[in-house]
PDB file of C-alpha atoms in Angstrom:
ATOM      1  CA  LEU V  45      13.830   9.606 -10.762  1.00  0.00           C
ATOM      2  CA  GLY V  46      17.081   8.204 -12.036  1.00  0.00           C
ATOM      3  CA  THR V  47      17.463   7.257 -15.647  1.00  0.00           C
ATOM      4  CA  HIS V  48      20.092   4.577 -15.125  1.00  0.00           C
ATOM      5  CA  THR V  49      19.562   0.835 -15.222  1.00  0.00           C
ATOM      6  CA  LEU V  50      20.258  -1.279 -12.158  1.00  0.00           C
ATOM      7  CA  GLN V  51      23.451  -2.528 -13.814  1.00  0.00           C
ATOM      8  CA  GLU V  52      24.589   1.057 -14.431  1.00  0.00           C
ATOM      9  CA  GLU V  53      23.969   1.754 -10.750  1.00  0.00           C
ATOM     10  CA  ASP V  54      26.166  -1.256  -9.825  1.00  0.00           C
ATOM     11  CA  VAL V  55      23.290  -3.142  -8.198  1.00  0.00           C
ATOM     12  CA  THR V  56      24.291  -6.789  -7.884  1.00  0.00           C
ATOM     13  CA  PRO V  57      21.883  -9.749  -8.163  1.00  0.00           C
ATOM     14  CA  ASN V  58      22.369 -10.471  -4.434  1.00  0.00           C
ATOM     15  CA  GLU V  59      21.086  -7.071  -3.291  1.00  0.00           C
ATOM     16  CA  VAL V  60      17.555  -6.666  -1.987  1.00  0.00           C
ATOM     17  CA  LEU V  61      15.625  -3.753  -3.447  1.00  0.00           C
ATOM     18  CA  CYS V  62      12.814  -1.966  -1.652  1.00  0.00           C
ATOM     19  CA  PHE V  63      10.187  -0.322  -3.829  1.00  0.00           C
ATOM     20  CA  ALA V  64       7.856   2.361  -2.521  1.00  0.00           C
ATOM     21  CA  ARG V  65       5.483   4.933  -3.953  1.00  0.00           C
ATOM     22  CA  GLN V  66       4.273   8.168  -2.505  1.00  0.00           C
ATOM     23  CA  PHE V  67       0.578   7.741  -1.664  1.00  0.00           C
ATOM     24  CA  PHE V  68      -0.644  11.301  -1.484  1.00  0.00           C
ATOM     25  CA  GLY V  69      -2.456  12.431  -4.624  1.00  0.00           C
ATOM     26  CA  LEU V  70      -1.623   9.271  -6.563  1.00  0.00           C
ATOM     27  CA  SER V  71      -4.206   7.575  -8.710  1.00  0.00           C
ATOM     28  CA  LEU V  72      -3.771   3.832  -8.921  1.00  0.00           C
ATOM     29  CA  ASP V  73      -3.798   1.930 -12.214  1.00  0.00           C
ATOM     30  CA  GLN V  74      -5.808  -1.192 -11.367  1.00  0.00           C
ATOM     31  CA  THR V  75      -4.628  -2.894 -14.555  1.00  0.00           C
ATOM     32  CA  ASP V  76      -0.949  -2.787 -13.503  1.00  0.00           C
ATOM     33  CA  PRO V  77      -0.434  -5.818 -11.209  1.00  0.00           C
ATOM     34  CA  PHE V  78       2.954  -4.572  -9.950  1.00  0.00           C
ATOM     35  CA  GLN V  79       1.571  -1.156  -8.986  1.00  0.00           C
ATOM     36  CA  LEU V  80      -1.511  -2.756  -7.409  1.00  0.00           C
ATOM     37  CA  GLU V  81       0.593  -5.177  -5.331  1.00  0.00           C
ATOM     38  CA  LEU V  82       3.016  -2.447  -4.261  1.00  0.00           C
ATOM     39  CA  MET V  83       0.236  -0.091  -3.204  1.00  0.00           C
ATOM     40  CA  TYR V  84      -1.581  -2.868  -1.338  1.00  0.00           C
ATOM     41  CA  LEU V  85       1.558  -3.892   0.563  1.00  0.00           C
ATOM     42  CA  GLN V  86       2.350  -0.287   1.480  1.00  0.00           C
ATOM     43  CA  SER V  87      -1.268   0.335   2.485  1.00  0.00           C
ATOM     44  CA  LYS V  88      -1.353  -2.806   4.627  1.00  0.00           C
ATOM     45  CA  ASP V  89       1.912  -1.869   6.344  1.00  0.00           C
ATOM     46  CA  SER V  90       0.627   1.656   7.025  1.00  0.00           C
ATOM     47  CA  ILE V  91      -2.589   0.315   8.550  1.00  0.00           C
ATOM     48  CA  LEU V  92      -1.053  -2.495  10.632  1.00  0.00           C
ATOM     49  CA  SER V  93       1.723  -0.248  11.959  1.00  0.00           C
ATOM     50  CA  ASP V  94      -0.908   2.362  12.879  1.00  0.00           C
ATOM     51  CA  GLU V  95       0.765   4.971  10.671  1.00  0.00           C
ATOM     52  CA  TYR V  96      -2.811   5.775   9.664  1.00  0.00           C
ATOM     53  CA  PRO V  97      -4.998   5.185  12.742  1.00  0.00           C
ATOM     54  CA  SER V  98      -8.361   3.570  12.059  1.00  0.00           C
ATOM     55  CA  SER V  99     -11.652   3.198  13.883  1.00  0.00           C
ATOM     56  CA  LYS V 100     -12.838  -0.234  14.965  1.00  0.00           C
ATOM     57  CA  LYS V 101     -15.202  -0.444  11.951  1.00  0.00           C
ATOM     58  CA  GLU V 102     -12.409   0.565   9.555  1.00  0.00           C
ATOM     59  CA  ALA V 103     -10.007  -1.927  11.166  1.00  0.00           C
ATOM     60  CA  ILE V 104     -12.597  -4.695  10.677  1.00  0.00           C
ATOM     61  CA  ASP V 105     -13.095  -3.710   7.035  1.00  0.00           C
ATOM     62  CA  PHE V 106      -9.340  -3.669   6.398  1.00  0.00           C
ATOM     63  CA  ALA V 107      -8.921  -7.045   8.104  1.00  0.00           C
ATOM     64  CA  ALA V 108     -11.795  -8.597   6.123  1.00  0.00           C
ATOM     65  CA  LEU V 109     -10.312  -7.380   2.834  1.00  0.00           C
ATOM     66  CA  GLN V 110      -6.879  -8.663   3.815  1.00  0.00           C
ATOM     67  CA  PHE V 111      -8.415 -11.997   4.827  1.00  0.00           C
ATOM     68  CA  GLN V 112     -10.115 -12.233   1.405  1.00  0.00           C
ATOM     69  CA  ILE V 113      -6.809 -11.465  -0.338  1.00  0.00           C
ATOM     70  CA  THR V 114      -4.914 -14.015   1.768  1.00  0.00           C
ATOM     71  CA  PHE V 115      -7.415 -16.882   2.025  1.00  0.00           C
ATOM     72  CA  GLY V 116      -9.992 -16.276  -0.701  1.00  0.00           C
ATOM     73  CA  ASP V 117     -13.719 -16.845  -0.288  1.00  0.00           C
ATOM     74  CA  HIS V 118     -15.217 -17.676   3.085  1.00  0.00           C
ATOM     75  CA  ASP V 119     -15.183 -21.395   3.872  1.00  0.00           C
ATOM     76  CA  PRO V 120     -17.301 -22.079   6.983  1.00  0.00           C
ATOM     77  CA  ALA V 121     -15.577 -25.431   7.509  1.00  0.00           C
ATOM     78  CA  LYS V 122     -12.183 -23.744   7.743  1.00  0.00           C
ATOM     79  CA  HIS V 123     -12.680 -20.060   8.612  1.00  0.00           C
ATOM     80  CA  LYS V 124     -13.852 -20.314  12.215  1.00  0.00           C
ATOM     81  CA  LEU V 125     -13.014 -18.522  15.440  1.00  0.00           C
ATOM     82  CA  GLY V 126      -9.380 -19.221  16.308  1.00  0.00           C
ATOM     83  CA  PHE V 127      -8.298 -19.645  12.670  1.00  0.00           C
ATOM     84  CA  MET V 128      -7.039 -16.089  12.323  1.00  0.00           C
ATOM     85  CA  ASN V 129      -3.803 -14.690  13.749  1.00  0.00           C
ATOM     86  CA  LEU V 130      -5.071 -11.229  14.677  1.00  0.00           C
ATOM     87  CA  ASP V 131      -1.503  -9.874  14.793  1.00  0.00           C
ATOM     88  CA  MET V 132      -1.379 -10.312  11.021  1.00  0.00           C
ATOM     89  CA  PHE V 133      -4.693  -8.550  10.349  1.00  0.00           C
ATOM     90  CA  LEU V 134      -5.215  -5.767  12.897  1.00  0.00           C
ATOM     91  CA  PRO V 135      -3.342  -2.780  14.332  1.00  0.00           C
ATOM     92  CA  ALA V 136      -2.226  -3.433  17.916  1.00  0.00           C
ATOM     93  CA  GLN V 137      -4.967  -1.290  19.503  1.00  0.00           C
ATOM     94  CA  TRP V 138      -7.757  -3.570  18.180  1.00  0.00           C
ATOM     95  CA  ARG V 139      -6.233  -7.045  18.642  1.00  0.00           C
ATOM     96  CA  LYS V 140      -7.654  -7.629  22.128  1.00  0.00           C
ATOM     97  CA  GLU V 141     -11.079  -6.181  21.349  1.00  0.00           C
ATOM     98  CA  ARG V 142     -13.741  -8.641  22.437  1.00  0.00           C
ATOM     99  CA  GLY V 143     -15.645 -10.209  19.521  1.00  0.00           C
ATOM    100  CA  ILE V 144     -13.546  -8.605  16.809  1.00  0.00           C
ATOM    101  CA  GLU V 145     -12.539 -11.888  15.159  1.00  0.00           C
ATOM    102  CA  GLN V 146     -16.226 -12.767  14.669  1.00  0.00           C
ATOM    103  CA  ASP V 147     -16.841  -9.270  13.273  1.00  0.00           C
ATOM    104  CA  ILE V 148     -14.012  -9.796  10.756  1.00  0.00           C
ATOM    105  CA  LEU V 149     -15.358 -13.203   9.709  1.00  0.00           C
ATOM    106  CA  THR V 150     -18.840 -11.707   9.259  1.00  0.00           C
ATOM    107  CA  ALA V 151     -17.431  -8.905   7.088  1.00  0.00           C
ATOM    108  CA  HIS V 152     -15.333 -11.436   5.166  1.00  0.00           C
ATOM    109  CA  LYS V 153     -18.448 -13.469   4.274  1.00  0.00           C
ATOM    110  CA  LYS V 154     -19.818 -10.382   2.493  1.00  0.00           C
ATOM    111  CA  LEU V 155     -16.753 -10.331   0.216  1.00  0.00           C
ATOM    112  CA  TYR V 156     -17.597 -13.710  -1.316  1.00  0.00           C
ATOM    113  CA  ALA V 157     -16.483 -13.907  -4.982  1.00  0.00           C
ATOM    114  CA  THR V 158     -14.377 -10.739  -4.690  1.00  0.00           C
ATOM    115  CA  PRO V 159     -11.156 -11.311  -6.679  1.00  0.00           C
ATOM    116  CA  ALA V 160      -7.883 -10.594  -4.855  1.00  0.00           C
ATOM    117  CA  GLY V 161      -7.039  -7.725  -7.216  1.00  0.00           C
ATOM    118  CA  THR V 162     -10.373  -6.042  -6.535  1.00  0.00           C
ATOM    119  CA  ALA V 163      -9.929  -6.525  -2.783  1.00  0.00           C
ATOM    120  CA  LYS V 164      -6.440  -4.967  -2.972  1.00  0.00           C
ATOM    121  CA  TYR V 165      -7.852  -1.968  -4.794  1.00  0.00           C
ATOM    122  CA  LYS V 166     -10.672  -1.624  -2.231  1.00  0.00           C
ATOM    123  CA  TYR V 167      -8.099  -1.816   0.592  1.00  0.00           C
ATOM    124  CA  TYR V 168      -6.120   1.036  -0.981  1.00  0.00           C
ATOM    125  CA  GLN V 169      -9.286   3.081  -1.623  1.00  0.00           C
ATOM    126  CA  LEU V 170     -10.450   2.581   1.971  1.00  0.00           C
ATOM    127  CA  MET V 171      -7.075   3.735   3.281  1.00  0.00           C
ATOM    128  CA  ARG V 172      -7.387   6.934   1.234  1.00  0.00           C
ATOM    129  CA  THR V 173     -10.688   7.747   3.013  1.00  0.00           C
ATOM    130  CA  LEU V 174      -9.096   7.786   6.480  1.00  0.00           C
ATOM    131  CA  LYS V 175      -9.090  11.167   8.229  1.00  0.00           C
ATOM    132  CA  SER V 176      -5.352  10.783   8.864  1.00  0.00           C
ATOM    133  CA  PHE V 177      -4.483   9.919   5.251  1.00  0.00           C
ATOM    134  CA  GLY V 178      -1.915  12.272   3.757  1.00  0.00           C
ATOM    135  CA  PHE V 179      -0.574  13.467   7.105  1.00  0.00           C
ATOM    136  CA  SER V 180       2.931  12.817   8.359  1.00  0.00           C
ATOM    137  CA  PHE V 181       3.376  12.299  12.085  1.00  0.00           C
ATOM    138  CA  PHE V 182       6.636  13.121  13.854  1.00  0.00           C
ATOM    139  CA  ASN V 183       7.796  12.345  17.391  1.00  0.00           C
TER     140      ASN V 183
END
Protein backbone atom coordinates (compact mmCIF):
# COMPACT_ATOMS: atom_id res chain seq x y z
CA LEU A 1 0.00 0.00 0.00
CA GLY A 2 1.09 3.53 -0.70
CA THR A 3 1.67 5.94 2.13
CA HIS A 4 0.87 9.10 0.18
CA THR A 5 -2.30 11.15 0.40
CA LEU A 6 -4.50 11.60 -2.66
CA GLN A 7 -3.21 15.16 -2.99
CA GLU A 8 0.39 13.91 -2.92
CA GLU A 9 -0.53 11.48 -5.69
CA ASP A 10 -1.95 14.39 -7.76
CA VAL A 11 -5.49 13.01 -7.69
CA THR A 12 -7.87 15.81 -8.63
CA PRO A 13 -11.41 16.23 -7.25
CA ASN A 14 -12.84 15.39 -10.69
CA GLU A 15 -11.26 11.93 -10.85
CA VAL A 16 -13.28 8.82 -10.07
CA LEU A 17 -11.63 6.38 -7.69
CA CYS A 18 -12.34 2.66 -7.66
CA PHE A 19 -11.84 0.87 -4.35
CA ALA A 20 -11.44 -2.88 -4.12
CA ARG A 21 -10.30 -5.41 -1.55
CA GLN A 22 -8.90 -8.85 -2.01
CA PHE A 23 -11.52 -11.34 -0.78
CA PHE A 24 -9.48 -14.44 -0.15
CA GLY A 25 -8.64 -14.96 3.52
CA LEU A 26 -10.04 -11.60 4.60
CA SER A 27 -12.13 -11.28 7.71
CA LEU A 28 -14.73 -8.55 7.51
CA ASP A 29 -15.22 -5.95 10.24
CA GLN A 30 -19.01 -5.66 10.46
CA THR A 31 -18.71 -2.44 12.47
CA ASP A 32 -16.92 -0.59 9.64
CA PRO A 33 -19.70 0.66 7.30
CA PHE A 34 -17.25 1.52 4.49
CA GLN A 35 -15.65 -1.94 4.54
CA LEU A 36 -19.07 -3.61 4.77
CA GLU A 37 -20.43 -1.63 1.79
CA LEU A 38 -17.30 -2.24 -0.28
CA MET A 39 -17.32 -5.97 0.39
CA TYR A 40 -21.05 -6.21 -0.35
CA LEU A 41 -20.70 -4.37 -3.66
CA GLN A 42 -17.75 -6.51 -4.71
CA SER A 43 -19.56 -9.68 -3.63
CA LYS A 44 -22.70 -8.69 -5.52
CA ASP A 45 -20.70 -7.91 -8.67
CA SER A 46 -18.88 -11.25 -8.42
CA ILE A 47 -22.16 -13.15 -8.07
CA LEU A 48 -24.13 -11.29 -10.76
CA SER A 49 -21.26 -11.48 -13.26
CA ASP A 50 -20.96 -15.22 -12.55
CA GLU A 51 -17.34 -14.82 -11.45
CA TYR A 52 -18.38 -17.20 -8.68
CA PRO A 53 -20.98 -19.58 -10.15
CA SER A 54 -23.87 -20.44 -7.86
CA SER A 55 -26.53 -23.13 -7.68
CA LYS A 56 -30.18 -22.21 -8.11
CA LYS A 57 -30.72 -22.30 -4.32
CA GLU A 58 -27.67 -20.09 -3.72
CA ALA A 59 -28.78 -17.67 -6.46
CA ILE A 60 -32.20 -17.39 -4.79
CA ASP A 61 -30.60 -16.76 -1.39
CA PHE A 62 -28.31 -14.08 -2.84
CA ALA A 63 -31.22 -12.43 -4.64
CA ALA A 64 -33.40 -12.45 -1.51
CA LEU A 65 -30.64 -10.83 0.55
CA GLN A 66 -30.05 -8.23 -2.15
CA PHE A 67 -33.79 -7.57 -2.33
CA GLN A 68 -33.86 -7.04 1.46
CA ILE A 69 -30.92 -4.63 1.22
CA THR A 70 -32.50 -2.72 -1.67
CA PHE A 71 -36.18 -2.64 -0.68
CA GLY A 72 -36.29 -3.51 3.01
CA ASP A 73 -38.91 -5.74 4.61
CA HIS A 74 -41.41 -7.65 2.51
CA ASP A 75 -44.53 -5.63 1.67
CA PRO A 76 -47.17 -7.92 0.13
CA ALA A 77 -48.99 -4.93 -1.36
CA LYS A 78 -45.89 -3.89 -3.29
CA HIS A 79 -43.56 -6.91 -3.61
CA LYS A 80 -45.50 -9.06 -6.06
CA LEU A 81 -44.64 -11.05 -9.16
CA GLY A 82 -43.45 -8.63 -11.85
CA PHE A 83 -42.07 -6.09 -9.35
CA MET A 84 -38.51 -7.36 -9.58
CA ASN A 85 -36.08 -6.76 -12.44
CA LEU A 86 -34.37 -10.16 -12.42
CA ASP A 87 -31.39 -8.75 -14.35
CA MET A 88 -30.51 -6.76 -11.24
CA PHE A 89 -30.75 -9.72 -8.84
CA LEU A 90 -29.66 -12.91 -10.61
CA PRO A 91 -26.74 -14.20 -12.70
CA ALA A 92 -27.73 -14.62 -16.36
CA GLN A 93 -28.06 -18.42 -16.17
CA TRP A 94 -30.96 -18.22 -13.66
CA ARG A 95 -32.97 -15.25 -15.00
CA LYS A 96 -35.27 -17.32 -17.23
CA GLU A 97 -35.79 -20.10 -14.70
CA ARG A 98 -39.50 -20.75 -14.31
CA GLY A 99 -40.87 -19.73 -10.90
CA ILE A 100 -37.64 -18.21 -9.64
CA GLU A 101 -39.13 -14.78 -8.91
CA GLN A 102 -41.69 -16.40 -6.58
CA ASP A 103 -38.89 -18.39 -4.93
CA ILE A 104 -36.97 -15.14 -4.31
CA LEU A 105 -40.04 -13.42 -2.85
CA THR A 106 -40.65 -16.41 -0.57
CA ALA A 107 -37.04 -16.32 0.64
CA HIS A 108 -37.26 -12.54 1.06
CA LYS A 109 -40.28 -12.89 3.38
CA LYS A 110 -38.09 -14.95 5.74
CA LEU A 111 -35.67 -12.01 6.05
CA TYR A 112 -38.29 -9.77 7.66
CA ALA A 113 -36.71 -7.34 10.17
CA THR A 114 -33.18 -8.09 8.94
CA PRO A 115 -31.25 -4.79 8.90
CA ALA A 116 -29.45 -3.91 5.65
CA GLY A 117 -26.03 -4.15 7.32
CA THR A 118 -26.76 -7.65 8.58
CA ALA A 119 -28.04 -8.69 5.14
CA LYS A 120 -24.86 -7.33 3.52
CA TYR A 121 -22.74 -9.34 5.93
CA LYS A 122 -24.81 -12.49 5.26
CA TYR A 123 -24.41 -11.92 1.50
CA TYR A 124 -20.62 -11.76 1.91
CA GLN A 125 -20.58 -14.81 4.21
CA LEU A 126 -22.71 -16.80 1.76
CA MET A 127 -20.35 -15.91 -1.09
CA ARG A 128 -17.41 -17.24 0.94
CA THR A 129 -19.14 -20.65 1.21
CA LEU A 130 -19.30 -21.15 -2.57
CA LYS A 131 -17.20 -24.03 -3.92
CA SER A 132 -15.64 -21.64 -6.45
CA PHE A 133 -14.72 -18.97 -3.88
CA GLY A 134 -11.03 -18.14 -3.88
CA PHE A 135 -10.38 -19.48 -7.38
CA SER A 136 -9.35 -17.35 -10.32
CA PHE A 137 -10.64 -18.35 -13.73
CA PHE A 138 -8.75 -17.52 -16.92
CA ASN A 139 -9.80 -17.82 -20.57
